[in-house]
Coordinates of C-alpha atoms and ligand atoms in Angstrom, one line a residue:
M1022 CA -0.1 0.0 0.1
K1023 CA 3.0 2.5 0.9
D1024 CA 4.4 1.7 -2.6
I1025 CA 1.5 2.7 -4.4
S1026 CA 0.7 5.9 -2.8
F1027 CA 4.3 6.8 -3.5
L1028 CA 3.8 6.0 -7.2
A1029 CA 0.6 8.2 -7.2
K1030 CA 2.4 11.2 -5.6
W1031 CA 5.0 10.8 -8.4
A1032 CA 2.7 10.6 -11.1
K1033 CA 0.7 13.7 -9.9
K1034 CA 3.8 15.5 -9.9
F1035 CA 4.8 14.3 -13.3
W1036 CA 1.4 15.1 -14.7
K1037 CA 1.6 18.7 -13.5
K1038 CA 4.9 19.2 -15.7
V1039 CA 3.4 18.0 -18.8
P1040 CA 2.7 21.0 -20.9
D1041 CA -1.1 21.7 -21.6
Q1042 CA -1.1 21.1 -25.4
V1043 CA 0.5 17.9 -25.0
V1044 CA -2.4 16.8 -22.6
R1045 CA -5.1 18.0 -25.0
L1046 CA -3.3 16.3 -28.0
S1047 CA -3.3 13.1 -26.0
I1048 CA -7.1 13.1 -25.8
P1049 CA -7.7 12.4 -29.4
I1050 CA -5.1 10.0 -29.4
L1051 CA -6.4 8.0 -26.8
I1052 CA -9.8 8.0 -28.6
L1053 CA -8.2 6.6 -31.5
I1054 CA -6.3 3.9 -29.7
I1055 CA -9.4 3.0 -27.9
G1056 CA -11.4 2.9 -30.8
F1057 CA -8.9 0.8 -32.8
I1058 CA -9.1 -1.8 -30.0
V1059 CA -12.8 -1.8 -29.7
M1060 CA -13.3 -2.1 -33.6
R1061 CA -10.5 -4.8 -33.6
N1062 CA -12.4 -7.0 -31.2
L1063 CA -16.0 -6.3 -31.9
L1064 CA -15.8 -5.9 -35.9
V1065 CA -13.1 -7.8 -37.1
P1066 CA -14.3 -11.6 -37.5
S1067 CA -12.2 -13.9 -35.4
D1068 CA -11.0 -15.9 -38.1
F1069 CA -9.5 -13.0 -40.1
G1070 CA -6.0 -13.2 -40.7
K1071 CA -5.7 -17.0 -40.0
Y1072 CA -4.4 -17.6 -43.8
G1073 CA -3.9 -14.2 -45.0
H1074 CA -5.5 -10.9 -45.3
F1075 CA -9.2 -12.5 -45.6
R1076 CA -11.5 -14.5 -43.4
A1077 CA -10.6 -18.1 -43.1
A1078 CA -14.4 -18.9 -43.5
A1079 CA -14.7 -17.2 -46.8
I1080 CA -12.9 -20.2 -48.4
D1081 CA -15.7 -22.6 -47.4
E1082 CA -18.4 -20.2 -48.4
L1083 CA -17.1 -19.7 -51.8
V1084 CA -16.5 -23.4 -52.2
S1085 CA -20.0 -24.2 -51.2
Q1086 CA -21.6 -21.8 -53.7
E1087 CA -23.4 -23.5 -56.5
I1088 CA -21.4 -23.8 -59.8
Q1089 CA -23.1 -22.0 -62.5
Y1090 CA -20.7 -21.5 -65.4
S1091 CA -18.9 -24.5 -67.4
E1092 CA -16.2 -24.6 -69.8
H1093 CA -16.5 -24.1 -73.5
E1094 CA -14.7 -27.3 -74.1
M1095 CA -17.6 -29.1 -72.4
C1096 CA -20.0 -27.8 -75.4
F1097 CA -17.9 -29.9 -77.8
E1098 CA -19.1 -33.1 -76.8
C1099 CA -22.9 -32.6 -77.9
H1100 CA -22.4 -29.4 -80.1
D1101 CA -19.2 -30.1 -82.0
D1102 CA -20.5 -28.6 -85.1
V1103 CA -21.2 -25.2 -83.5
V1104 CA -17.8 -25.2 -81.5
K1105 CA -15.6 -26.1 -84.8
A1106 CA -17.6 -23.3 -86.7
K1107 CA -17.3 -20.6 -83.9
N1108 CA -13.5 -21.4 -83.4
M1109 CA -12.8 -20.5 -87.1
S1110 CA -14.8 -17.3 -87.1
Y1111 CA -14.7 -13.7 -86.1
H1112 CA -16.4 -14.6 -82.9
R1113 CA -13.7 -17.2 -81.8
G1114 CA -12.8 -14.7 -79.0
V1115 CA -16.3 -14.6 -77.6
E1116 CA -17.1 -17.7 -75.2
C1117 CA -20.4 -19.5 -75.7
E1118 CA -21.5 -18.6 -72.2
V1119 CA -21.3 -14.8 -73.1
C1120 CA -24.2 -15.3 -75.5
H1121 CA -26.1 -18.3 -74.0
G1122 CA -25.7 -17.6 -70.2
P1123 CA -24.3 -20.0 -67.4
A1124 CA -24.7 -23.6 -68.6
A1125 CA -23.4 -25.9 -65.9
A1126 CA -26.9 -27.0 -65.2
H1127 CA -27.6 -27.4 -69.1
I1128 CA -24.6 -30.0 -69.4
E1129 CA -26.0 -32.2 -66.4
D1130 CA -29.5 -32.4 -68.0
P1131 CA -29.7 -30.7 -71.4
E1132 CA -33.4 -31.4 -71.9
G1133 CA -34.3 -30.3 -68.4
N1134 CA -32.4 -27.0 -68.4
Q1135 CA -32.6 -25.4 -71.8
L1136 CA -30.5 -22.4 -72.6
P1137 CA -31.7 -19.1 -73.9
A1138 CA -30.5 -18.1 -77.2
P1139 CA -30.3 -14.3 -77.9
R1140 CA -32.2 -13.9 -81.0
E1141 CA -33.7 -10.7 -80.4
R1142 CA -32.2 -7.6 -82.3
G1143 CA -31.4 -5.6 -79.2
Y1144 CA -28.6 -8.1 -78.2
C1145 CA -25.9 -7.9 -80.7
P1146 CA -25.5 -4.0 -80.6
L1147 CA -24.2 -4.5 -77.0
C1148 CA -20.8 -5.2 -78.6
H1149 CA -21.4 -3.8 -82.1
E1150 CA -23.3 -0.5 -81.6
Y1151 CA -21.2 2.3 -82.9
L1152 CA -19.3 4.2 -80.0
P1153 CA -16.4 6.5 -80.6
S1154 CA -14.3 4.9 -77.7
R1155 CA -14.3 1.6 -79.7
P1156 CA -11.0 0.7 -81.4
T1157 CA -10.9 1.9 -84.9
G1158 CA -11.6 -1.1 -87.3
F1159 CA -13.7 -3.0 -84.8
P1160 CA -17.1 -3.9 -86.8
Q1161 CA -19.6 -1.6 -85.9
I1162 CA -23.0 -0.5 -86.9
V1163 CA -25.5 2.2 -86.2
S1164 CA -28.3 -0.2 -85.5
E1165 CA -31.1 2.5 -86.1
S1166 CA -30.0 2.6 -89.8
H1167 CA -28.4 -0.8 -90.3
N1168 CA -31.1 -2.8 -91.8
P1169 CA -33.8 -2.0 -89.3
F1170 CA -36.7 -4.0 -87.9
R1171 CA -35.2 -7.3 -88.6
A1172 CA -33.4 -9.8 -86.6
C1173 CA -29.7 -9.7 -86.7
V1174 CA -29.4 -13.5 -87.0
S1175 CA -31.8 -13.5 -90.0
C1176 CA -28.6 -12.1 -92.1
H1177 CA -25.6 -13.2 -89.8
D1178 CA -25.0 -16.5 -88.4
A1179 CA -24.1 -15.9 -84.7
H1180 CA -21.4 -18.7 -84.8
D1181 CA -19.9 -17.7 -87.8
P1182 CA -20.5 -14.0 -88.6
K1183 CA -19.0 -12.6 -91.6
P1184 CA -19.7 -9.6 -93.8
P1185 CA -21.3 -11.1 -96.9
T1186 CA -18.4 -9.8 -99.0
V1187 CA -15.0 -8.5 -98.2
P1188 CA -15.3 -4.8 -98.1
K1189 CA -13.4 -2.9 -100.8
E1190 CA -14.0 0.6 -99.5
C1191 CA -12.0 2.1 -96.6
E1192 CA -15.3 3.4 -95.4
A1193 CA -16.6 0.1 -94.6
C1194 CA -14.3 -0.1 -91.7
H1195 CA -13.3 3.5 -91.2
A1196 CA -16.8 5.1 -91.5
E1197 CA -16.0 7.9 -88.8
I1198 CA -12.9 9.0 -90.6
A1199 CA -14.5 8.8 -94.1
R1200 CA -17.4 10.8 -93.0
T1201 CA -15.3 13.6 -91.2
K1202 CA -13.0 13.7 -94.5
A1203 CA -16.0 14.2 -96.7
L1204 CA -16.8 17.5 -95.0
S1205 CA -13.4 18.7 -95.0
H1206 CA -11.1 20.7 -97.3
H1207 CA -9.3 17.4 -98.0
V1208 CA -12.5 15.9 -99.5
Y1209 CA -10.8 15.2 -102.9
I1210 CA -7.7 13.5 -101.6
S1211 CA -8.2 9.9 -101.6
C1212 CA -7.1 7.9 -98.7
I1213 CA -4.4 6.1 -100.5
R1214 CA -2.7 9.3 -101.5
C1215 CA -1.6 9.6 -98.1
H1216 CA -1.8 5.9 -96.7
K1217 CA -0.1 3.5 -98.9
T1218 CA -2.3 0.3 -98.3
P1219 CA -1.5 -3.2 -99.0
K1220 CA -4.5 -5.2 -100.5
E1221 CA -4.4 -7.8 -97.5
H1222 CA -5.3 -4.8 -95.1
N1223 CA -8.9 -5.3 -95.9
I1224 CA -8.7 -9.0 -95.3
R1225 CA -6.5 -9.0 -92.2
P1226 CA -6.3 -5.4 -91.1
R1227 CA -4.2 -5.8 -88.0
A1228 CA -1.8 -8.1 -89.7
H1229 CA -1.1 -5.7 -92.6
R1230 CA -1.1 -2.0 -91.8
P1231 CA -1.2 0.8 -94.2
E1232 CA 1.6 3.4 -94.0
K1233 CA 0.9 6.7 -92.3
P1234 CA 2.8 10.0 -93.0
S1235 CA 5.7 10.5 -90.9
T1236 CA 7.4 13.9 -92.0
R1237 CA 6.3 17.5 -92.3
E1238 CA 7.6 17.1 -96.1
F1239 CA 4.9 14.9 -96.9
C1240 CA 2.2 17.5 -96.3
G1241 CA 4.7 20.1 -97.9
E1242 CA 4.4 18.3 -101.2
C1243 CA 1.1 20.4 -101.6
H1244 CA 1.5 23.1 -99.1
D1245 CA 5.0 24.3 -99.3
E1246 CA 5.2 27.8 -101.0
K1247 CA 7.8 26.6 -103.3
A1248 CA 5.8 23.4 -104.3
P1249 CA 4.6 23.0 -107.8
S1250 CA 1.0 22.7 -106.5
A1251 CA -2.2 23.5 -108.2
K1252 CA -3.8 27.0 -107.8
G1253 CA -6.0 27.7 -104.8
V1254 CA -3.9 25.3 -102.5
P1255 CA -3.1 27.4 -99.4
R1256 CA 0.7 27.6 -99.0
V1257 CA 2.8 28.2 -95.9
N1258 CA 6.6 28.9 -95.5
M1259 CA 7.9 25.4 -94.5
E1260 CA 10.8 27.2 -92.5
T1261 CA 8.7 29.3 -90.2
H1262 CA 5.3 27.7 -90.1
G1263 CA 5.0 25.3 -87.0
E1264 CA 8.5 24.4 -87.6
R1265 CA 9.2 22.5 -84.3
Y1266 CA 6.3 20.2 -84.9
V1267 CA 4.8 17.6 -87.3
C1268 CA 1.8 19.3 -89.2
W1269 CA -0.8 17.0 -87.6
Q1270 CA -0.1 18.0 -84.1
C1271 CA -2.0 21.1 -84.9
H1272 CA -4.0 20.1 -88.1
Y1273 CA -6.1 17.1 -88.0
P1274 CA -5.4 15.7 -91.4
H1275 CA -8.7 14.3 -92.0
L1276 CA -10.4 17.7 -91.2
P1277 CA -7.6 20.3 -91.4
E1278 CA -8.8 23.7 -90.2
A1279 CA -6.8 27.0 -90.3
H1280 CA -9.3 29.5 -89.1
Ligands
HEC2019 C1 -24.7 -33.6 -72.8 C2 -24.9 -33.0 -74.1 C3 -25.0 -31.6 -74.1 C4 -23.7 -30.7 -73.7 C5 -22.5 -30.9 -72.9 C6 -24.1 -29.3 -74.1 N1 -25.5 -29.4 -74.8 FE1 -26.4 -27.7 -75.3 N2 -28.2 -29.0 -76.0 C7 -28.1 -30.4 -75.8 C8 -29.4 -30.9 -76.2 C9 -29.8 -32.3 -76.1 C10 -30.0 -29.9 -76.6 C11 -31.5 -29.9 -77.4 C12 -32.3 -29.5 -76.1 C13 -33.8 -29.5 -76.8 O1 -34.0 -29.0 -78.0 O2 -34.9 -30.1 -76.1 C14 -29.2 -28.6 -76.5 C15 -29.7 -27.3 -76.9 C16 -28.7 -26.3 -76.7 C17 -29.1 -25.0 -77.1 C18 -30.2 -24.5 -77.8 C19 -31.3 -23.4 -77.4 C20 -32.3 -23.1 -78.4 O3 -33.0 -22.3 -78.2 O4 -32.4 -23.7 -79.7 C21 -28.0 -24.0 -76.7 C22 -28.1 -22.6 -77.0 C23 -27.1 -24.8 -76.2 N3 -27.4 -26.3 -76.1 C24 -25.8 -24.4 -75.7 C25 -25.0 -25.1 -75.2 C26 -23.6 -24.6 -74.5 C27 -23.2 -23.4 -74.7 C28 -22.9 -25.7 -74.1 C29 -21.5 -25.6 -73.4 C30 -21.5 -24.8 -72.3 C31 -23.7 -27.0 -74.1 N4 -24.9 -26.6 -74.8 C32 -23.4 -28.1 -73.9 C33 -27.1 -31.1 -75.2 C34 -25.8 -30.7 -74.5
HEC2020 C1 -22.4 -14.1 -80.2 C2 -23.2 -14.7 -79.5 C3 -23.3 -16.2 -79.5 C4 -22.0 -17.2 -79.2 C5 -20.8 -16.7 -78.7 C6 -22.6 -18.4 -79.2 N1 -23.9 -18.4 -79.7 FE1 -25.0 -20.3 -80.0 N2 -26.4 -19.0 -80.5 C7 -26.4 -17.7 -80.7 C8 -27.9 -17.3 -81.1 C9 -28.2 -15.8 -81.6 C10 -28.6 -18.4 -81.6 C11 -29.9 -18.5 -82.3 C12 -29.5 -18.7 -83.9 C13 -30.8 -18.7 -84.7 O1 -31.8 -19.1 -84.1 O2 -30.7 -18.6 -85.8 C14 -27.7 -19.4 -81.1 C15 -28.1 -20.9 -81.1 C16 -27.4 -21.8 -80.9 C17 -27.8 -23.2 -80.7 C18 -29.2 -23.8 -81.4 C19 -29.0 -24.4 -82.5 C20 -28.3 -23.7 -83.7 O3 -27.4 -24.2 -84.1 O4 -28.8 -22.7 -84.2 C21 -26.9 -23.9 -80.1 C22 -26.9 -25.6 -80.0 C23 -25.8 -23.1 -79.7 N3 -26.2 -21.8 -80.2 C24 -24.7 -23.4 -79.0 C25 -23.5 -22.6 -78.9 C26 -22.2 -23.0 -78.7 C27 -21.9 -24.5 -78.2 C28 -21.4 -22.1 -78.6 C29 -19.9 -21.9 -78.3 C30 -19.2 -22.8 -79.2 C31 -22.2 -20.9 -78.9 N4 -23.4 -21.2 -79.3 C32 -21.8 -19.6 -79.0 C33 -25.6 -16.9 -80.3 C34 -24.2 -17.2 -79.6
HEC2021 C1 -19.2 -9.9 -76.3 C2 -19.1 -9.1 -77.5 C3 -19.9 -9.7 -78.6 C4 -21.1 -9.9 -79.1 C5 -22.2 -10.0 -78.1 C6 -21.4 -10.2 -80.5 N1 -20.0 -10.0 -81.0 FE1 -19.9 -9.8 -83.1 N2 -18.0 -9.6 -82.7 C7 -17.3 -9.7 -81.7 C8 -16.0 -9.6 -81.8 C9 -14.9 -9.4 -80.8 C10 -15.6 -9.6 -83.3 C11 -14.4 -9.7 -84.0 C12 -13.9 -8.5 -84.3 C13 -12.7 -8.3 -84.9 O1 -12.3 -9.3 -85.5 O2 -11.8 -7.2 -84.8 C14 -17.1 -9.8 -83.7 C15 -17.2 -9.8 -85.3 C16 -18.4 -9.6 -85.7 C17 -18.8 -9.7 -87.0 C18 -17.7 -9.7 -88.2 C19 -18.0 -8.4 -88.9 C20 -16.6 -7.9 -89.8 O3 -16.7 -7.2 -90.9 O4 -15.6 -8.4 -89.6 C21 -20.3 -9.6 -87.4 C22 -21.0 -9.5 -88.8 C23 -20.7 -9.8 -86.0 N3 -19.7 -10.0 -85.0 C24 -22.0 -10.0 -85.7 C25 -22.7 -10.0 -84.5 C26 -24.0 -10.5 -84.4 C27 -25.0 -10.8 -85.4 C28 -24.2 -10.8 -82.9 C29 -25.3 -11.1 -82.2 C30 -26.0 -12.5 -82.3 C31 -23.0 -10.4 -82.3 N4 -21.9 -10.2 -83.2 C32 -22.7 -10.5 -80.8 C33 -17.8 -9.3 -80.5 C34 -19.3 -9.6 -80.3
HEC2022 C1 -31.1 -7.5 -94.0 C2 -29.7 -8.2 -93.5 C3 -29.0 -7.8 -92.3 C4 -29.4 -7.5 -90.9 C5 -30.9 -7.6 -90.5 C6 -28.3 -7.2 -90.3 N1 -27.3 -7.0 -91.1 FE1 -25.5 -6.6 -90.3 N2 -24.7 -6.4 -92.4 C7 -25.4 -7.0 -93.4 C8 -24.7 -6.5 -94.6 C9 -25.3 -7.0 -96.1 C10 -23.4 -6.3 -94.2 C11 -22.2 -5.9 -95.1 C12 -22.4 -4.6 -95.8 C13 -22.5 -3.3 -94.9 O1 -21.6 -3.1 -94.1 O2 -23.6 -2.8 -94.9 C14 -23.4 -6.2 -92.8 C15 -22.5 -5.8 -92.0 C16 -22.5 -5.9 -90.6 C17 -21.3 -5.6 -89.7 C18 -20.0 -5.3 -90.1 C19 -19.8 -3.8 -90.2 C20 -18.1 -3.5 -90.5 O3 -18.1 -2.3 -90.5 O4 -17.4 -4.4 -90.6 C21 -21.8 -5.8 -88.4 C22 -20.9 -5.8 -87.1 C23 -23.2 -6.1 -88.5 N3 -23.5 -6.1 -89.7 C24 -23.9 -6.4 -87.4 C25 -25.3 -6.5 -87.4 C26 -26.0 -6.4 -86.3 C27 -25.6 -6.3 -84.8 C28 -27.4 -6.4 -86.7 C29 -28.7 -6.5 -85.8 C30 -28.9 -5.2 -84.8 C31 -27.4 -6.5 -88.1 N4 -26.0 -6.6 -88.5 C32 -28.5 -6.8 -88.9 C33 -26.8 -7.4 -93.5 C34 -27.7 -7.3 -92.3
HEC2023 C1 -11.9 -4.6 -93.0 C2 -11.9 -3.6 -92.5 C3 -10.9 -2.6 -93.0 C4 -10.8 -2.1 -94.2 C5 -11.7 -2.3 -95.5 C6 -9.9 -1.1 -94.1 N1 -9.3 -0.9 -92.8 FE1 -7.6 0.3 -92.1 N2 -7.6 -0.6 -90.3 C7 -8.7 -1.7 -90.1 C8 -8.4 -2.0 -88.6 C9 -9.1 -3.2 -87.8 C10 -7.1 -1.5 -88.1 C11 -6.5 -1.5 -87.0 C12 -7.1 -0.6 -85.9 C13 -6.3 -0.6 -84.4 O1 -5.4 -1.4 -84.5 O2 -6.7 0.1 -83.8 C14 -6.9 -0.4 -89.2 C15 -5.9 0.6 -89.3 C16 -5.6 1.5 -90.4 C17 -4.7 2.5 -90.2 C18 -3.8 2.7 -88.9 C19 -2.6 2.0 -89.1 C20 -1.7 2.2 -88.0 O3 -0.8 1.5 -87.7 O4 -2.2 3.1 -87.0 C21 -4.9 3.3 -91.4 C22 -3.9 4.4 -91.8 C23 -5.8 2.6 -92.1 N3 -6.6 1.6 -91.2 C24 -6.1 3.0 -93.5 C25 -7.0 2.4 -94.3 C26 -7.3 2.7 -95.6 C27 -6.5 3.8 -96.4 C28 -8.2 1.9 -96.2 C29 -8.8 1.7 -97.6 C30 -8.0 1.6 -98.5 C31 -8.5 0.7 -95.1 N4 -7.9 1.3 -93.9 C32 -9.5 -0.2 -95.2 C33 -9.7 -2.0 -90.5 C34 -10.0 -1.9 -92.1
HEC2024 C1 -3.9 14.4 -96.3 C2 -3.4 13.3 -95.9 C3 -4.4 12.1 -95.3 C4 -5.6 11.6 -96.0 C5 -6.1 12.1 -97.1 C6 -6.1 10.6 -94.9 N1 -5.3 10.4 -94.0 FE1 -5.5 9.1 -92.4 N2 -3.8 10.0 -91.4 C7 -3.1 11.0 -92.0 C8 -2.1 11.4 -90.9 C9 -1.1 12.6 -90.9 C10 -2.4 10.5 -90.0 C11 -1.7 10.5 -88.3 C12 -0.5 10.0 -88.3 C13 0.0 10.1 -86.8 O1 -0.8 10.7 -86.0 O2 1.0 9.4 -86.6 C14 -3.6 9.6 -90.2 C15 -4.0 8.7 -89.5 C16 -5.1 7.8 -89.6 C17 -5.5 6.7 -89.0 C18 -4.8 6.3 -87.6 C19 -5.2 7.1 -86.6 C20 -6.7 7.6 -86.4 O3 -7.2 8.7 -86.5 O4 -7.6 6.5 -86.2 C21 -6.3 5.9 -89.9 C22 -6.9 4.7 -89.4 C23 -6.5 6.8 -91.0 N3 -5.6 7.7 -91.0 C24 -7.4 6.4 -92.0 C25 -7.7 7.1 -93.0 C26 -8.8 6.8 -94.1 C27 -9.6 5.7 -94.1 C28 -8.7 7.9 -95.0 C29 -9.8 8.1 -96.1 C30 -11.1 8.2 -95.8 C31 -7.6 8.6 -94.6 N4 -7.1 8.3 -93.4 C32 -7.3 9.8 -95.3 C33 -3.2 11.4 -93.4 C34 -4.3 11.4 -94.0
HEC2025 C1 -2.4 16.2 -102.4 C2 -2.2 17.5 -101.9 C3 -2.3 17.7 -100.5 C4 -1.7 17.1 -99.5 C5 -0.8 16.0 -99.7 C6 -2.0 17.6 -98.3 N1 -2.9 18.8 -98.5 FE1 -3.9 20.1 -97.1 N2 -4.9 20.9 -98.5 C7 -4.8 20.4 -100.0 C8 -5.9 21.4 -100.6 C9 -6.1 21.3 -102.1 C10 -6.5 22.1 -99.7 C11 -7.4 23.4 -100.0 C12 -8.9 22.6 -100.4 C13 -9.9 23.8 -100.5 O1 -9.9 24.7 -99.7 O2 -10.7 23.8 -101.5 C14 -5.8 21.8 -98.4 C15 -6.2 22.5 -97.3 C16 -5.4 22.3 -96.1 C17 -5.4 23.4 -95.1 C18 -6.5 24.5 -94.9 C19 -7.7 24.3 -94.4 C20 -8.4 25.7 -94.1 O3 -9.3 25.7 -93.2 O4 -8.3 26.7 -95.1 C21 -4.6 22.7 -93.9 C22 -4.6 23.4 -92.6 C23 -4.1 21.6 -94.6 N3 -4.5 21.4 -95.8 C24 -3.3 20.9 -93.8 C25 -2.5 19.7 -94.4 C26 -1.7 18.9 -93.7 C27 -1.3 18.9 -92.1 C28 -1.3 17.8 -94.4 C29 -0.4 16.5 -94.1 C30 -0.8 15.7 -93.4 C31 -2.0 18.2 -95.9 N4 -2.7 19.4 -95.6 C32 -1.6 17.4 -96.9 C33 -4.2 19.5 -100.6 C34 -3.2 18.7 -99.8
HEC2026 C1 2.1 24.9 -83.9 C2 1.0 24.6 -84.8 C3 1.0 24.4 -86.2 C4 1.9 23.5 -87.0 C5 3.0 22.6 -86.3 C6 1.5 23.6 -88.2 N1 0.3 24.6 -88.4 FE1 -0.5 25.0 -90.1 N2 -1.5 26.6 -89.0 C7 -1.4 26.8 -87.8 C8 -2.4 27.9 -87.4 C9 -2.6 28.5 -86.0 C10 -2.9 28.5 -88.7 C11 -3.9 29.5 -89.0 C12 -3.2 30.8 -88.9 C13 -2.1 31.1 -89.8 O1 -2.4 31.2 -91.1 O2 -0.9 31.1 -89.4 C14 -2.2 27.5 -89.9 C15 -2.5 27.6 -91.1 C16 -2.4 26.7 -92.1 C17 -2.6 26.7 -93.5 C18 -3.6 27.8 -94.0 C19 -2.9 28.8 -94.6 C20 -3.7 29.9 -95.4 O3 -3.2 30.9 -96.0 O4 -4.9 29.7 -95.4 C21 -2.1 25.7 -93.9 C22 -2.1 25.5 -95.7 C23 -1.1 24.9 -93.1 N3 -1.3 25.6 -91.9 C24 -0.4 24.0 -93.3 C25 0.5 23.4 -92.5 C26 1.5 22.2 -92.9 C27 1.7 21.6 -94.0 C28 2.3 22.1 -91.7 C29 3.4 21.1 -91.4 C30 4.6 21.4 -92.3 C31 1.7 23.0 -90.6 N4 0.5 23.6 -91.1 C32 2.1 22.9 -89.4 C33 -0.8 26.1 -86.9 C34 0.0 25.1 -87.0

C-alpha cells in the first residue's frame, strides 16, 4: 500500500509538468487507440488473418456456392459442329456462355435445363453499336439505320459471322474518318494518297497495316510555298510555319482547319 501511494504522488507531480497542449493532444490520440481496440475486437471477425488478409471461413463459403458456369470445351461433346464453326470465325474470342448464359446445369441435364439463345435484335448491338471509344476498325453499326426491324441473326450467323462480301472501300471499316473527311477541305484527296495500303489490309487489317505520313515534308508536297502545286492550295513557309512540330500536331489531317 505504501508503495502505491508513493507512485501516485510521483505520477501527480509528473502530470503537472506535462505541458497543456500535450495533454489536449493526447485526448484524440487516446480516443483513436481505444477506438481501434474496440473495432478490432468487435467488428473484425475472429477468423480474420488466419491464412492471410481475409476471413478463413470465406474459402468454405465460396467453395459451397453452386457452380453456374462451365467451360466451353464441355460444349464440344454434344455441339461439335457449333464449336468447330465458332473457333474458325470472327467470334472465336467470344465464349459460348457470354451469349447463352451460365450453362453448368444445361450440361448435367440438357432437356431439363434449356439455354436461352439471344435472337432478339437488341442483343448484338451491346458489342457492335457504334461508339467513338471502340477501337478503330472494330466492326460497328448504327443499329437505327443498319437494316432496321429485322433480327440480326436473319442475315448473320451468330457462330460464324462474316460480312457477306470482303469490303473494298475504306469506309466499310473507317466510317467515322471517311465521314469526317467528306466534310473537310481534304475531301478530294483519296485515302491512299496519304496511306499506301496493302491489299491484304482489307482482309486481315491488324496483320497488314497501311503506311502513315511521318514527316512535315509529306504535307509540304502540296502546301510548301515553293511546291509546284495547283492553284487554290493554301501555302505556308515551311521554314517558319510551326517549324518545331509535325503538321498533324496542330491540323487534324482528316479535317484540317486554319481559321
Ligand atoms: C450432354 C450433351 C450437351 C452438352 C455437354 C451441351 N449441350 Fe446444349 N443441348 C443439348 C441438347 C440435347 C439440346 C437440345 C435440347 C432440346 O431441344 O430439347 C441442346 C440445346 C442447346 C441450345 C439450344 C437453345 C435453343 O434455343 O435452341 C443451346 C444454345 C445450347 N444447347 C448451348 C450449349 C452450350 C453453350 C454448351 C456448353 C457450355 C452446351 N450446350 C453443352 C445437349 C448438350
Ligand atoms: C455471339 C453470341 C453467341 C455465341 C458466342 C454463341 N452463340 Fe449459340 N446461338 C446464338 C444465337 C443468337 C442463336 C440463335 C440462332 C438462330 O436462331 O438462328 C444461337 C443458337 C445456338 C444453338 C441452337 C442450334 C443452332 O445451331 O442454331 C446451339 C446448340 C448453340 N447456339 C450453341 C452454342 C455453343 C456451343 C457456343 C460456343 C461454341 C455458342 N453457341 C456460342 C448466339 C451465340
Ligand atoms: C461480347 C461481344 C460480342 C457480342 C455479344 C457479339 N459480337 Fe460480333 N464480334 C465480336 C468480336 C470481338 C468480333 C471480332 C472483331 C475483330 O475481328 O476485330 C465480332 C465480329 C462480328 C462480325 C464480323 C464483321 C466484320 O466485318 O468483321 C459480325 C458480322 C458480327 N460480329 C455480328 C454479330 C451478331 C449478329 C451478334 C449477335 C448474335 C454479335 N455479333 C454479338 C464481339 C461480339
Ligand atoms: C437484312 C440483312 C441484315 C440484317 C438484318 C443485319 N445485317 Fe449486319 N450486315 C449486313 C450486310 C449486307 C453487311 C455488309 C455490308 C454493310 O456493311 O452494310 C453487314 C455488316 C455488318 C457488320 C460489319 C460492319 C463493318 O463495318 O465491318 C456488323 C458488325 C453487323 N452487320 C452487325 C449487325 C447487327 C448487330 C445487326 C442487328 C442489330 C445486323 N447486322 C443486322 C446485313 C444485315
Ligand atoms: C476490313 C476492315 C478494314 C478496311 C476495309 C480498311 N481498314 Fe484500315 N484498319 C482496320 C483495322 C481493324 C485497323 C487497326 C486498328 C487498330 O489497331 O486500332 C486499321 C488501321 C488502319 C490505319 C492505321 C494504321 C496504324 O498503324 O495505326 C490506317 C492508316 C488505315 N487502317 C487505313 C485504311 C485505308 C486507307 C483503307 C482503304 C484503302 C482501309 N484502312 C481499309 C480495318 C480496315
Ligand atoms: C492528307 C493526308 C491524309 C488523308 C487524305 C487521309 N489520312 Fe489518315 N492519317 C493521316 C495522318 C497524317 C495521320 C496521323 C499519323 C499519326 O498520327 O501518326 C493519319 C491517321 C490515320 C489513322 C490512324 C489514326 C486514327 O485517326 O484513327 C487511320 C485509321 C486513318 N488515318 C485512316 C484514313 C482513311 C480511312 C482515310 C480516307 C477516308 C484517310 N485516313 C485519309 C493523313 C491522311
Ligand atoms: C495532295 C495535296 C495535299 C496534301 C498531300 C495535303 N493537303 Fe492540305 N490541302 C490541300 C488542298 C487542295 C487544300 C485546300 C482545299 C480547298 O480549300 O478547297 C488543303 C487545305 C489544307 C488546310 C487549310 C484548311 C483551311 O481551313 O483553309 C490545312 C491546314 C491543310 N490542308 C493541312 C494539311 C496537312 C497537315 C497535310 C499533311 C498531313 C496536308 N494538308 C496534306 C491539298 C493537300
Ligand atoms: C504549332 C501549330 C502548327 C503547326 C505545327 C502547323 N500549323 Fe499550319 N496553321 C497553324 C495555324 C494556327 C494556322 C492559322 C493561322 C495562320 O495562317 O498562321 C495555320 C494555317 C495553315 C494553313 C492555311 C494557310 C492559309 O493561308 O490559309 C495551311 C495550308 C497549313 N497551316 C499547313 C500546315 C502544314 C503543311 C504544316 C506542316 C508542315 C503545318 N501547317 C504545321 C498552326 C500550325
